[in-house]
Short mmCIF file of C-alpha atoms (C1' of nucleotides) in Angstrom, two decimals:
data_model
loop_
_atom_site.label_atom_id
_atom_site.label_comp_id
_atom_site.label_asym_id
_atom_site.label_seq_id
_atom_site.Cartn_x
_atom_site.Cartn_y
_atom_site.Cartn_z
CA MET A 1 42.63 -18.14 19.93
CA MET A 2 42.51 -16.42 16.58
CA LYS A 3 42.30 -13.06 18.34
CA ALA A 4 45.55 -13.62 20.20
CA ASN A 5 47.20 -14.49 16.93
CA ALA A 6 45.85 -11.36 15.34
CA ASN A 7 47.48 -9.40 18.12
CA VAL A 8 50.79 -11.18 17.69
CA ALA A 9 50.54 -10.58 13.95
CA LYS A 10 49.81 -6.92 14.59
CA VAL A 11 52.95 -6.42 16.64
CA ALA A 12 55.06 -8.40 14.20
CA THR A 13 53.67 -6.28 11.37
CA LEU A 14 55.15 -3.18 12.95
CA VAL A 15 58.61 -4.66 12.64
CA SER A 16 58.09 -6.49 9.37
CA ASP A 17 58.63 -3.46 7.17
CA SER A 18 62.28 -2.76 6.47
CA SER A 19 61.90 1.00 6.94
CA ARG A 20 60.26 0.60 10.34
CA ALA A 21 62.85 -1.97 11.38
CA ALA A 22 65.57 0.49 10.42
CA ILE A 23 63.94 3.28 12.39
CA LEU A 24 63.57 1.08 15.46
CA THR A 25 67.19 -0.02 15.23
CA ILE A 26 68.33 3.61 15.11
CA LEU A 27 66.14 4.38 18.11
CA LEU A 28 67.83 1.61 20.10
CA ASP A 29 70.55 4.18 20.72
CA GLY A 30 68.25 5.57 23.38
CA ARG A 31 68.15 9.02 21.82
CA PHE A 32 65.19 10.93 20.45
CA HIS A 33 65.51 11.92 16.81
CA PRO A 34 63.66 14.37 14.57
CA VAL A 35 61.73 13.12 11.54
CA SER A 36 64.04 14.57 8.97
CA ASP A 37 67.10 12.91 10.49
CA LEU A 38 65.41 9.53 10.68
CA ALA A 39 64.21 9.85 7.11
CA TYR A 40 67.71 10.70 5.96
CA MET A 41 69.41 7.89 7.88
CA VAL A 42 66.93 5.30 6.63
CA GLY A 43 66.90 6.63 3.06
CA ILE A 44 63.22 7.49 2.71
CA THR A 45 61.35 10.79 2.33
CA PRO A 46 60.03 12.69 5.37
CA GLN A 47 56.49 11.85 4.23
CA THR A 48 57.22 8.14 4.37
CA ALA A 49 59.01 8.52 7.68
CA SER A 50 56.07 10.46 9.04
CA TYR A 51 53.68 7.74 7.91
CA HIS A 52 55.66 5.02 9.72
CA LEU A 53 56.31 7.11 12.85
CA ALA A 54 52.60 7.84 13.18
CA LYS A 55 51.82 4.16 12.89
CA MET A 56 54.29 3.15 15.59
CA THR A 57 53.27 6.00 17.87
CA GLN A 58 49.66 4.93 17.65
CA ALA A 59 50.70 1.40 18.60
CA ASN A 60 52.61 2.71 21.63
CA VAL A 61 55.88 1.37 20.31
CA ILE A 62 57.53 4.80 20.30
CA ASP A 63 56.91 8.21 21.85
CA VAL A 64 56.93 11.70 20.44
CA GLU A 65 58.07 14.92 22.12
CA SER A 66 57.40 18.23 20.42
CA GLN A 67 59.69 21.22 20.63
CA GLY A 68 58.48 24.01 18.40
CA ARG A 69 58.33 22.78 14.84
CA HIS A 70 60.45 19.73 15.69
CA ARG A 71 58.98 16.37 16.56
CA TYR A 72 61.42 14.09 18.37
CA TYR A 73 60.70 10.38 18.28
CA GLY A 74 62.17 7.75 20.58
CA ILE A 75 61.54 4.38 22.19
CA SER A 76 59.54 4.67 25.38
CA ASN A 77 59.34 1.08 26.38
CA GLN A 78 62.11 -1.37 27.19
CA GLU A 79 60.03 -4.30 26.03
CA ILE A 80 60.34 -3.12 22.45
CA ALA A 81 64.13 -3.12 22.79
CA GLN A 82 63.96 -6.69 24.03
CA VAL A 83 61.73 -7.72 21.13
CA MET A 84 64.22 -6.19 18.71
CA GLU A 85 67.13 -7.94 20.42
CA SER A 86 65.21 -11.23 20.32
CA PHE A 87 64.59 -10.78 16.62
CA LEU A 88 68.28 -10.25 16.06
CA GLN A 89 68.78 -13.65 17.75
CA VAL A 90 66.86 -15.47 15.03
CA ALA A 91 67.47 -13.17 12.06
CA PRO A 92 69.96 -14.60 9.61
CA PRO A 93 73.41 -13.04 9.89
CA VAL A 94 74.21 -10.10 7.68
CA GLU A 95 76.42 -10.73 4.73
CA ILE A 96 79.41 -8.45 5.16
CA LYS A 97 80.38 -6.87 1.88
CA SER A 98 82.84 -4.19 2.83
CA LEU A 99 85.48 -3.44 5.39
CA LYS A 100 83.39 -0.51 6.61
CA GLN A 101 80.45 -2.81 7.33
CA SER A 102 82.68 -5.25 9.10
CA ASN A 103 84.09 -2.53 11.33
CA GLU A 104 80.64 -1.24 12.12
CA GLU A 105 79.49 -4.73 13.05
CA LYS A 106 82.50 -5.19 15.30
CA ALA A 107 81.93 -1.85 16.99
CA LEU A 108 78.30 -2.79 17.74
CA ARG A 109 79.35 -6.15 19.11
CA HIS A 110 82.01 -4.52 21.23
CA ALA A 111 79.81 -1.93 22.96
CA ARG A 112 76.49 -0.36 22.10
CA THR A 113 73.37 1.02 23.63
CA CYS A 114 70.32 -1.14 23.93
CA TYR A 115 67.69 1.56 24.38
CA ASP A 116 68.90 2.92 27.74
CA HIS A 117 71.62 0.59 28.89
CA ILE A 118 74.93 -0.87 27.75
CA ALA A 119 74.90 -3.94 25.53
CA GLY A 120 77.52 -5.93 23.67
CA ASN A 121 80.72 -7.42 24.93
CA LEU A 122 81.21 -4.57 27.40
CA GLY A 123 77.71 -5.02 28.82
CA VAL A 124 78.18 -8.72 29.33
CA LYS A 125 81.63 -8.30 30.88
CA LEU A 126 80.29 -5.73 33.30
CA LYS A 127 77.59 -8.13 34.42
CA THR A 128 80.06 -10.98 34.81
CA SER A 129 82.45 -8.82 36.81
CA LEU A 130 79.72 -7.61 39.16
CA MET A 131 78.57 -11.22 39.67
CA ASN A 132 82.10 -12.49 40.28
CA GLN A 133 82.78 -9.81 42.86
CA GLN A 134 79.44 -10.66 44.44
CA PHE A 135 78.14 -7.13 44.12
CA LEU A 136 75.11 -8.67 42.43
CA VAL A 137 73.45 -12.03 42.85
CA GLU A 138 70.84 -13.61 40.60
CA LYS A 139 67.37 -14.51 41.74
CA ASP A 140 64.37 -15.11 39.48
CA ASN A 141 64.23 -12.63 36.64
CA GLU A 142 66.25 -10.01 38.40
CA PHE A 143 69.63 -9.33 39.94
CA HIS A 144 69.76 -8.35 43.57
CA ILE A 145 72.39 -6.06 44.88
CA THR A 146 74.43 -7.10 47.90
CA SER A 147 75.64 -4.88 50.73
CA ASP A 148 79.09 -4.87 49.20
CA GLY A 149 77.47 -3.94 45.94
CA GLU A 150 75.78 -0.93 47.41
CA ILE A 151 79.05 0.27 48.89
CA PHE A 152 80.73 -0.28 45.55
CA PHE A 153 78.18 1.65 43.52
CA ASN A 154 78.23 4.49 45.98
CA THR A 155 81.98 4.80 45.43
CA ILE A 156 81.26 5.55 41.81
CA ASP A 157 78.50 7.90 42.76
CA ILE A 158 75.51 5.75 41.83
CA ASP A 159 72.86 5.99 44.51
CA THR A 160 71.30 2.53 44.55
CA ASN A 161 68.67 3.43 47.15
CA LYS A 162 67.38 6.15 44.88
CA LEU A 163 67.31 3.75 41.94
CA LYS A 164 65.27 1.24 43.89
CA LYS A 165 62.56 3.81 44.42
CA LYS A 166 62.01 4.21 40.71
CA ARG A 167 58.90 2.70 39.15
CA ARG A 168 60.75 0.17 37.08
CA MET A 169 62.76 -2.93 37.57
CA PHE A 170 65.89 -2.20 39.52
CA CYS A 171 68.24 -4.50 37.72
CA SER A 172 66.74 -6.81 35.12
CA LYS A 173 68.33 -8.94 32.46
CA CYS A 174 68.36 -8.38 28.75
CA LEU A 175 69.55 -11.16 26.46
CA ASP A 176 72.25 -9.79 24.20
CA TRP A 177 71.90 -10.82 20.55
CA SER A 178 75.58 -10.54 19.79
CA GLU A 179 77.00 -12.20 22.90
CA ARG A 180 74.15 -14.66 23.50
CA ARG A 181 74.41 -13.89 27.18
CA HIS A 182 72.68 -11.41 29.43
CA HIS A 183 73.64 -7.86 30.08
CA ILE A 184 72.20 -5.57 32.74
CA ALA A 185 69.05 -3.60 31.99
CA GLY A 186 66.68 -1.76 34.32
CA ALA A 187 67.35 1.26 36.50
CA LEU A 188 70.87 0.16 37.43
CA GLY A 189 71.75 -0.54 33.82
CA ASN A 190 70.56 2.90 32.83
CA ALA A 191 72.44 4.57 35.71
CA MET A 192 75.66 2.87 34.66
CA LEU A 193 75.27 4.07 31.09
CA GLU A 194 74.65 7.66 32.23
CA LYS A 195 77.50 7.61 34.77
CA PHE A 196 80.05 6.25 32.34
CA LEU A 197 79.06 8.89 29.80
CA GLU A 198 79.40 11.55 32.51
CA LEU A 199 82.79 10.21 33.56
CA GLU A 200 83.78 10.16 29.89
CA TRP A 201 84.72 6.51 30.15
CA ILE A 202 82.53 5.92 27.10
CA GLU A 203 81.21 8.21 24.42
CA ARG A 204 78.52 7.98 21.81
CA VAL A 205 79.45 7.49 18.18
CA PRO A 206 77.69 9.97 15.85
CA LYS A 207 74.94 8.36 13.79
CA SER A 208 75.34 5.00 15.43
CA ARG A 209 74.36 3.23 18.57
CA ALA A 210 77.86 1.96 19.03
CA LEU A 211 79.68 3.19 22.15
CA LYS A 212 83.36 3.99 22.13
CA ILE A 213 85.46 3.21 25.19
CA THR A 214 87.91 6.06 25.83
CA ALA A 215 91.45 5.65 27.17
CA LEU A 216 90.23 7.12 30.45
CA GLY A 217 87.43 4.61 30.40
CA GLY A 218 89.74 1.72 29.74
CA ASN A 219 91.67 2.60 32.87
CA GLY A 220 88.57 3.24 34.94
CA LEU A 221 86.82 0.02 33.90
CA ASN A 222 89.95 -1.96 34.59
CA GLU A 223 90.59 -0.38 37.94
CA MET A 224 87.06 -0.22 39.31
CA PHE A 225 85.48 -3.25 37.64
CA GLY A 226 88.38 -5.47 36.75
CA VAL A 227 87.13 -5.40 33.20
CA ASP A 228 89.47 -5.45 30.22
CA PRO A 229 87.55 -3.68 27.45
CA MET B 1 72.99 -1.54 9.06
CA MET B 2 70.14 -1.60 6.58
CA LYS B 3 70.89 -5.24 5.84
CA ALA B 4 70.49 -6.27 9.46
CA ASN B 5 67.17 -4.49 9.54
CA ALA B 6 66.08 -6.25 6.38
CA ASN B 7 66.82 -9.54 8.11
CA VAL B 8 64.88 -8.53 11.20
CA ALA B 9 62.02 -7.42 8.95
CA LYS B 10 62.15 -10.73 7.13
CA VAL B 11 61.74 -12.75 10.30
CA ALA B 12 59.01 -10.45 11.58
CA THR B 13 57.22 -10.81 8.25
CA LEU B 14 56.86 -14.53 8.81
CA VAL B 15 54.84 -13.87 11.94
CA SER B 16 53.06 -10.76 10.73
CA ASP B 17 50.39 -12.56 8.76
CA SER B 18 47.46 -13.64 10.91
CA SER B 19 47.19 -17.05 9.28
CA ARG B 20 50.86 -17.84 9.84
CA ALA B 21 50.68 -16.53 13.41
CA ALA B 22 47.74 -18.84 14.01
CA ILE B 23 49.58 -21.81 12.56
CA LEU B 24 52.65 -21.12 14.68
CA THR B 25 50.56 -20.80 17.81
CA ILE B 26 48.93 -24.16 17.14
CA LEU B 27 52.36 -25.69 16.58
CA LEU B 28 53.52 -24.43 19.98
CA ASP B 29 51.77 -27.53 21.31
CA GLY B 30 54.87 -29.42 20.23
CA ARG B 31 52.92 -31.78 17.99
CA PHE B 32 53.21 -32.25 14.25
CA HIS B 33 50.02 -31.61 12.33
CA PRO B 34 48.86 -32.42 8.81
CA VAL B 35 48.01 -29.64 6.35
CA SER B 36 44.31 -30.27 6.31
CA ASP B 37 43.98 -30.09 10.08
CA LEU B 38 45.95 -26.86 10.28
CA ALA B 39 43.86 -25.36 7.48
CA TYR B 40 40.67 -26.30 9.28
CA MET B 41 41.76 -25.02 12.68
CA VAL B 42 42.91 -21.70 11.24
CA GLY B 43 39.91 -21.33 8.93
CA ILE B 44 41.67 -21.18 5.57
CA THR B 45 41.74 -23.53 2.59
CA PRO B 46 44.41 -26.25 2.26
CA GLN B 47 45.86 -24.33 -0.68
CA THR B 48 46.39 -21.28 1.48
CA ALA B 49 47.76 -23.40 4.31
CA SER B 50 50.11 -25.10 1.87
CA TYR B 51 51.33 -21.72 0.64
CA HIS B 52 52.16 -20.53 4.18
CA LEU B 53 53.66 -23.83 5.31
CA ALA B 54 55.97 -23.86 2.31
CA LYS B 55 57.07 -20.35 3.10
CA MET B 56 57.88 -21.13 6.74
CA THR B 57 59.56 -24.40 5.88
CA GLN B 58 61.82 -22.61 3.42
CA ALA B 59 62.74 -20.13 6.15
CA ASN B 60 63.59 -22.98 8.55
CA VAL B 61 60.92 -21.89 10.99
CA ILE B 62 59.13 -25.24 10.82
CA ASP B 63 59.91 -28.77 9.69
CA VAL B 64 57.99 -31.24 7.57
CA GLU B 65 57.84 -35.02 7.91
CA SER B 66 56.16 -37.06 5.18
CA GLN B 67 54.20 -40.25 5.81
CA GLY B 68 52.59 -41.46 2.64
CA ARG B 69 50.23 -38.83 1.35
CA HIS B 70 50.33 -36.95 4.64
CA ARG B 71 52.72 -34.08 5.33
CA TYR B 72 53.17 -33.39 9.03
CA TYR B 73 54.39 -29.92 9.98
CA GLY B 74 55.87 -28.90 13.32
CA ILE B 75 58.27 -26.50 14.98
CA SER B 76 61.85 -27.69 14.87
CA ASN B 77 63.55 -24.90 16.68
CA GLN B 78 63.08 -23.67 20.24
CA GLU B 79 64.12 -20.15 19.31
CA ILE B 80 60.92 -19.74 17.33
CA ALA B 81 58.90 -20.69 20.41
CA GLN B 82 60.78 -18.05 22.36
CA VAL B 83 60.13 -15.42 19.70
CA MET B 84 56.42 -16.28 19.79
CA GLU B 85 56.39 -16.07 23.60
CA SER B 86 58.21 -12.74 23.46
CA PHE B 87 55.63 -11.41 21.04
CA LEU B 88 52.87 -12.45 23.37
CA GLN B 89 54.61 -10.29 25.99
CA VAL B 90 54.07 -7.13 23.98
CA ALA B 91 50.93 -8.02 22.04
CA PRO B 92 47.88 -6.21 23.36
CA PRO B 93 45.66 -8.43 25.51
CA VAL B 94 42.85 -10.25 23.81
CA GLU B 95 39.40 -8.87 24.32
CA ILE B 96 37.41 -11.67 25.91
CA LYS B 97 33.97 -11.90 24.41
CA SER B 98 32.61 -15.17 25.68
CA LEU B 99 32.81 -17.44 28.67
CA LYS B 100 34.32 -20.12 26.46
CA GLN B 101 37.16 -17.80 25.48
CA SER B 102 37.74 -16.82 29.06
CA ASN B 103 37.99 -20.45 30.10
CA GLU B 104 40.39 -21.20 27.27
CA GLU B 105 42.57 -18.27 28.27
CA LYS B 106 42.61 -19.43 31.88
CA ALA B 107 43.49 -22.98 30.87
CA LEU B 108 46.45 -21.70 28.82
CA ARG B 109 47.64 -19.54 31.68
CA HIS B 110 47.32 -22.44 34.07
CA ALA B 111 49.35 -25.01 32.14
CA ARG B 112 50.33 -25.30 28.52
CA THR B 113 53.07 -26.52 26.25
CA CYS B 114 55.61 -24.10 24.92
CA TYR B 115 56.90 -26.16 22.01
CA ASP B 116 58.46 -29.02 23.97
CA HIS B 117 58.25 -28.01 27.60
CA ILE B 118 55.73 -26.93 30.22
CA ALA B 119 54.74 -23.27 30.39
CA GLY B 120 52.22 -21.26 32.36
CA ASN B 121 51.59 -21.15 36.07
CA LEU B 122 52.56 -24.83 36.45
CA GLY B 123 55.83 -24.28 34.59
CA VAL B 124 56.81 -21.35 36.75
CA LYS B 125 55.84 -23.09 39.98
CA LEU B 126 57.91 -26.11 39.04
CA LYS B 127 60.93 -23.91 38.48
CA THR B 128 60.41 -22.08 41.74
CA SER B 129 60.05 -25.31 43.65
CA LEU B 130 63.21 -26.81 42.18
CA MET B 131 65.09 -23.61 43.01
CA ASN B 132 63.76 -23.46 46.56
CA GLN B 133 64.74 -27.06 47.22
CA GLN B 134 68.14 -26.29 45.75
CA PHE B 135 67.86 -28.98 43.13
CA LEU B 136 68.69 -26.28 40.59
CA VAL B 137 70.79 -23.15 40.92
CA GLU B 138 70.95 -20.26 38.48
CA LYS B 139 74.10 -19.21 36.72
CA ASP B 140 74.26 -17.04 33.59
CA ASN B 141 71.64 -18.03 31.06
CA GLU B 142 71.23 -21.50 32.39
CA PHE B 143 70.21 -23.47 35.46
CA HIS B 144 72.70 -25.92 36.88
CA ILE B 145 71.62 -29.07 38.57
CA THR B 146 72.96 -29.83 42.03
CA SER B 147 73.93 -33.26 43.39
CA ASP B 148 70.68 -33.31 45.35
CA GLY B 149 68.91 -32.41 42.16
CA GLU B 150 70.39 -35.34 40.30
CA ILE B 151 69.30 -37.70 43.05
CA PHE B 152 65.84 -36.15 42.99
CA PHE B 153 65.37 -36.48 39.24
CA ASN B 154 66.59 -40.04 39.27
CA THR B 155 63.86 -40.86 41.79
CA ILE B 156 61.31 -39.83 39.19
CA ASP B 157 63.17 -41.71 36.52
CA ILE B 158 64.72 -38.82 34.67
CA ASP B 159 68.32 -39.59 33.80
CA THR B 160 70.05 -36.23 34.04
CA ASN B 161 73.41 -37.57 32.86
CA LYS B 162 71.81 -38.74 29.65
CA LEU B 163 70.15 -35.37 29.20
CA LYS B 164 73.45 -33.56 29.60
CA LYS B 165 74.88 -35.49 26.68
CA LYS B 166 72.26 -34.17 24.30
CA ARG B 167 73.28 -31.55 21.79
CA ARG B 168 71.16 -28.81 23.27
CA MET B 169 71.05 -26.70 26.35
CA PHE B 170 70.51 -28.83 29.39
CA CYS B 171 68.23 -26.53 31.29
CA SER B 172 67.65 -23.08 29.84
CA LYS B 173 65.16 -20.41 30.68
CA CYS B 174 62.14 -19.34 28.72
CA LEU B 175 60.31 -16.18 29.70
CA ASP B 176 56.65 -17.01 30.15
CA TRP B 177 54.26 -14.52 28.54
CA SER B 178 51.43 -15.19 30.92
CA GLU B 179 53.33 -15.31 34.20
CA ARG B 180 56.06 -12.81 33.27
CA ARG B 181 58.57 -15.09 34.93
CA HIS B 182 60.78 -17.86 33.63
CA HIS B 183 59.89 -21.48 33.23
CA ILE B 184 62.26 -24.32 32.42
CA ALA B 185 63.12 -25.07 28.80
CA GLY B 186 65.93 -27.18 27.33
CA ALA B 187 66.50 -30.89 27.65
CA LEU B 188 65.37 -31.05 31.27
CA GLY B 189 62.22 -29.08 30.50
CA ASN B 190 61.38 -31.47 27.69
CA ALA B 191 62.10 -34.54 29.82
CA MET B 192 59.77 -33.28 32.54
CA LEU B 193 56.97 -32.77 30.02
CA GLU B 194 57.41 -36.28 28.60
CA LYS B 195 57.67 -37.90 32.03
CA PHE B 196 54.58 -36.19 33.42
CA LEU B 197 52.62 -37.26 30.33
CA GLU B 198 53.91 -40.80 30.80
CA LEU B 199 53.00 -40.78 34.50
CA GLU B 200 49.61 -39.39 33.52
CA TRP B 201 50.08 -36.49 35.87
CA ILE B 202 49.14 -34.22 32.98
CA GLU B 203 47.33 -34.83 29.71
CA ARG B 204 46.98 -32.95 26.50
CA VAL B 205 43.74 -31.20 25.67
CA PRO B 206 42.44 -32.01 22.17
CA LYS B 207 42.86 -29.14 19.71
CA SER B 208 44.66 -26.97 22.20
CA ARG B 209 48.05 -26.52 23.65
CA ALA B 210 46.62 -26.33 27.13
CA LEU B 211 47.64 -29.10 29.51
CA LYS B 212 45.25 -30.58 32.04
CA ILE B 213 46.55 -31.64 35.44
CA THR B 214 44.94 -34.93 36.48
CA ALA B 215 43.94 -35.88 40.02
CA LEU B 216 46.87 -38.30 40.02
CA GLY B 217 49.09 -35.46 38.87
CA GLY B 218 47.85 -33.14 41.56
CA ASN B 219 48.91 -35.64 44.18
CA GLY B 220 52.23 -36.42 42.50
CA LEU B 221 53.18 -32.80 42.01
CA ASN B 222 52.30 -31.98 45.58
CA GLU B 223 54.16 -34.95 47.02
CA MET B 224 57.28 -34.90 44.85
CA PHE B 225 57.62 -31.19 44.09
CA GLY B 226 55.69 -29.49 46.84
CA VAL B 227 53.70 -27.78 44.14
CA ASP B 228 50.03 -26.96 44.56
CA PRO B 229 48.68 -26.94 40.98
"C1'" DT C 1 53.72 40.33 7.76
"C1'" DC C 2 56.56 37.54 5.03
"C1'" DC C 3 59.60 33.87 4.33
"C1'" DA C 4 61.90 29.67 5.64
"C1'" DT C 5 61.76 25.27 7.73
"C1'" DA C 6 59.69 21.09 9.67
"C1'" DT C 7 56.10 18.04 9.59
"C1'" DT C 8 51.71 16.18 8.26
"C1'" DT C 9 48.02 15.10 5.11
"C1'" DC C 10 46.13 13.84 0.69
"C1'" DG C 11 45.75 11.24 -3.29
"C1'" DA C 12 47.67 8.50 -6.78
"C1'" DT C 13 50.66 4.80 -8.08
"C1'" DG C 14 52.93 0.61 -8.00
"C1'" DA C 15 54.33 -3.40 -5.68
"C1'" DT C 16 53.52 -7.23 -2.91
"C1'" DA C 17 51.09 -10.75 -0.77
"C1'" DA C 18 47.07 -13.70 0.67
"C1'" DT C 19 43.22 -15.76 -1.03
"C1'" DC C 20 40.87 -19.68 -3.49
"C1'" DG C 21 38.90 -22.32 -7.70
"C1'" DA C 22 40.63 -25.43 -10.78
"C1'" DA C 23 43.78 -28.65 -12.05
"C1'" DA C 24 47.80 -31.50 -11.38
"C1'" DT C 25 50.49 -34.68 -8.67
"C1'" DA C 26 51.30 -38.22 -5.21
"C1'" DT C 27 49.80 -41.88 -2.29
"C1'" DT C 28 46.81 -45.43 -0.70
"C1'" DA C 29 42.81 -48.47 -0.55
"C1'" DA C 30 39.53 -51.26 -2.90
"C1'" DT D 1 43.28 -50.48 -12.69
"C1'" DT D 2 40.21 -47.35 -10.62
"C1'" DA D 3 38.65 -44.37 -7.14
"C1'" DA D 4 39.41 -41.76 -3.10
"C1'" DT D 5 42.17 -38.75 -0.38
"C1'" DA D 6 45.89 -35.45 0.63
"C1'" DT D 7 48.68 -32.01 -0.91
"C1'" DT D 8 50.77 -28.93 -4.21
"C1'" DT D 9 50.83 -25.88 -8.15
"C1'" DC D 10 48.91 -22.51 -11.24
"C1'" DG D 11 46.72 -18.41 -12.37
"C1'" DA D 12 43.50 -14.88 -11.43
"C1'" DT D 13 41.57 -11.80 -8.15
"C1'" DT D 14 41.47 -8.83 -4.39
"C1'" DA D 15 43.24 -6.40 -0.70
"C1'" DT D 16 46.70 -4.05 1.58
"C1'" DC D 17 50.57 -1.34 2.12
"C1'" DA D 18 54.73 1.67 1.19
"C1'" DT D 19 56.09 5.08 -1.64
"C1'" DC D 20 56.38 10.08 -2.94
"C1'" DG D 21 54.84 14.62 -5.32
"C1'" DA D 22 52.04 18.19 -4.15
"C1'" DA D 23 49.77 20.80 -0.95
"C1'" DA D 24 48.42 22.06 3.66
"C1'" DT D 25 49.55 23.09 8.38
"C1'" DA D 26 52.43 24.58 12.20
"C1'" DT D 27 56.29 27.02 14.09
"C1'" DG D 28 59.89 30.36 14.24
"C1'" DG D 29 63.08 33.94 12.48
"C1'" DA D 30 63.78 38.24 10.03
#
DNA sequence: TCCATATTTCGATGATAATCGAAATATTAA
DNA sequence: TTAATATTTCGATTATCATCGAAATATGGA
């Protein structure tokens, strides 16, 4: 019994340092980042960043990809994203001390990446819309796509058969810390994120994991999904 | 952004110490325990236990109830149970080094308490059975009871109307670390645990959060739920 | 080859936290 | 009132960890 606790403690330890928590939060944007950028964004030296990144890499929390002298670090594992989101459920709310902070918080609540899929109000609305139109139905820990759903996704150029063949959950749930409801994760969640970026319905915000909905996207989401962003 | 991370780090810190993780795991049995017992079970002195219990009480992770010279500590908040279960998802598996440990692990996987409801294989099978018989249906983050379900629960003396009036979720999901599927939490989950204990279908195992299914319980669960424990 | 850049490693420092012996406090039983 | 028990508090000790300056290593451009 003590061993299991030691393992739980070990995982919690990885998140319990404020620098590592900051790094992991940045990496929830789904991107891979070089050491120097992470160090700068968190406000620590590259040596300290390197120390923490090595620790998390060794624990299989994050991955590293080398390109020449650059080392790019990113989250490799959706379970870590879910642990971070579940922490944000129970973490005390941040005290907002400036208008800038308030706007940033709102932007994250509105739409953001959660590792490799869309989270926030947009993510939850998308799920609700797909459920209401019976393109998806819920069963156990996963959504199942309907025939109508397959037709629908094909009209926006998402090949659901191809997604099903991937070695990951097709369409799982992720509990959203800001909305307290689920949004769509898994292969379908990822495909939607990539497609909307491609269609320029959404775009990434520099140095943030917030997602901005474009005017084009507002129209597209309304028209195709019946979602008012 | 850094503030949010500090809050996440703060919560993770509470679990990151092996003594506190051990205490929290013991408290997942849903019982309240005195300081001296917790100290003994974890293998630390009462002073150390007192130090950790004070820390977690101050952070509203656990509650304390005084009775004379005794201070009884227990979990007051289902979210903490869910955080612990989610950690167990990503914690590396325990290396089994004895037959006793293996049996303990199996017992926990088979049936255990998760704070105030049934978890493990039994918990998941109960949920599946209730879904298959259409006593419960899934919608968003919660199960909804059907008319047939209300009739069913009343036959085993669980008053679902009364449960709905409680100030908590009626029938939420909790993702089971051992089965990787959901079991039933919330008011209904708690009522089922209490009723099965009352009916002597299950009984608590001393010094463990495992639950033992009795012969009587095996029959009852089979007959009433169609569950083979 | 030399220089610039990115990252890692080393070692020292300082901070923080968990531990427990001793003592204090609170409660209860005799 | 005294003694026993349970728990908390205090203070000292020890261990661990995050930090960064300096140096080393690796890669790439001139």
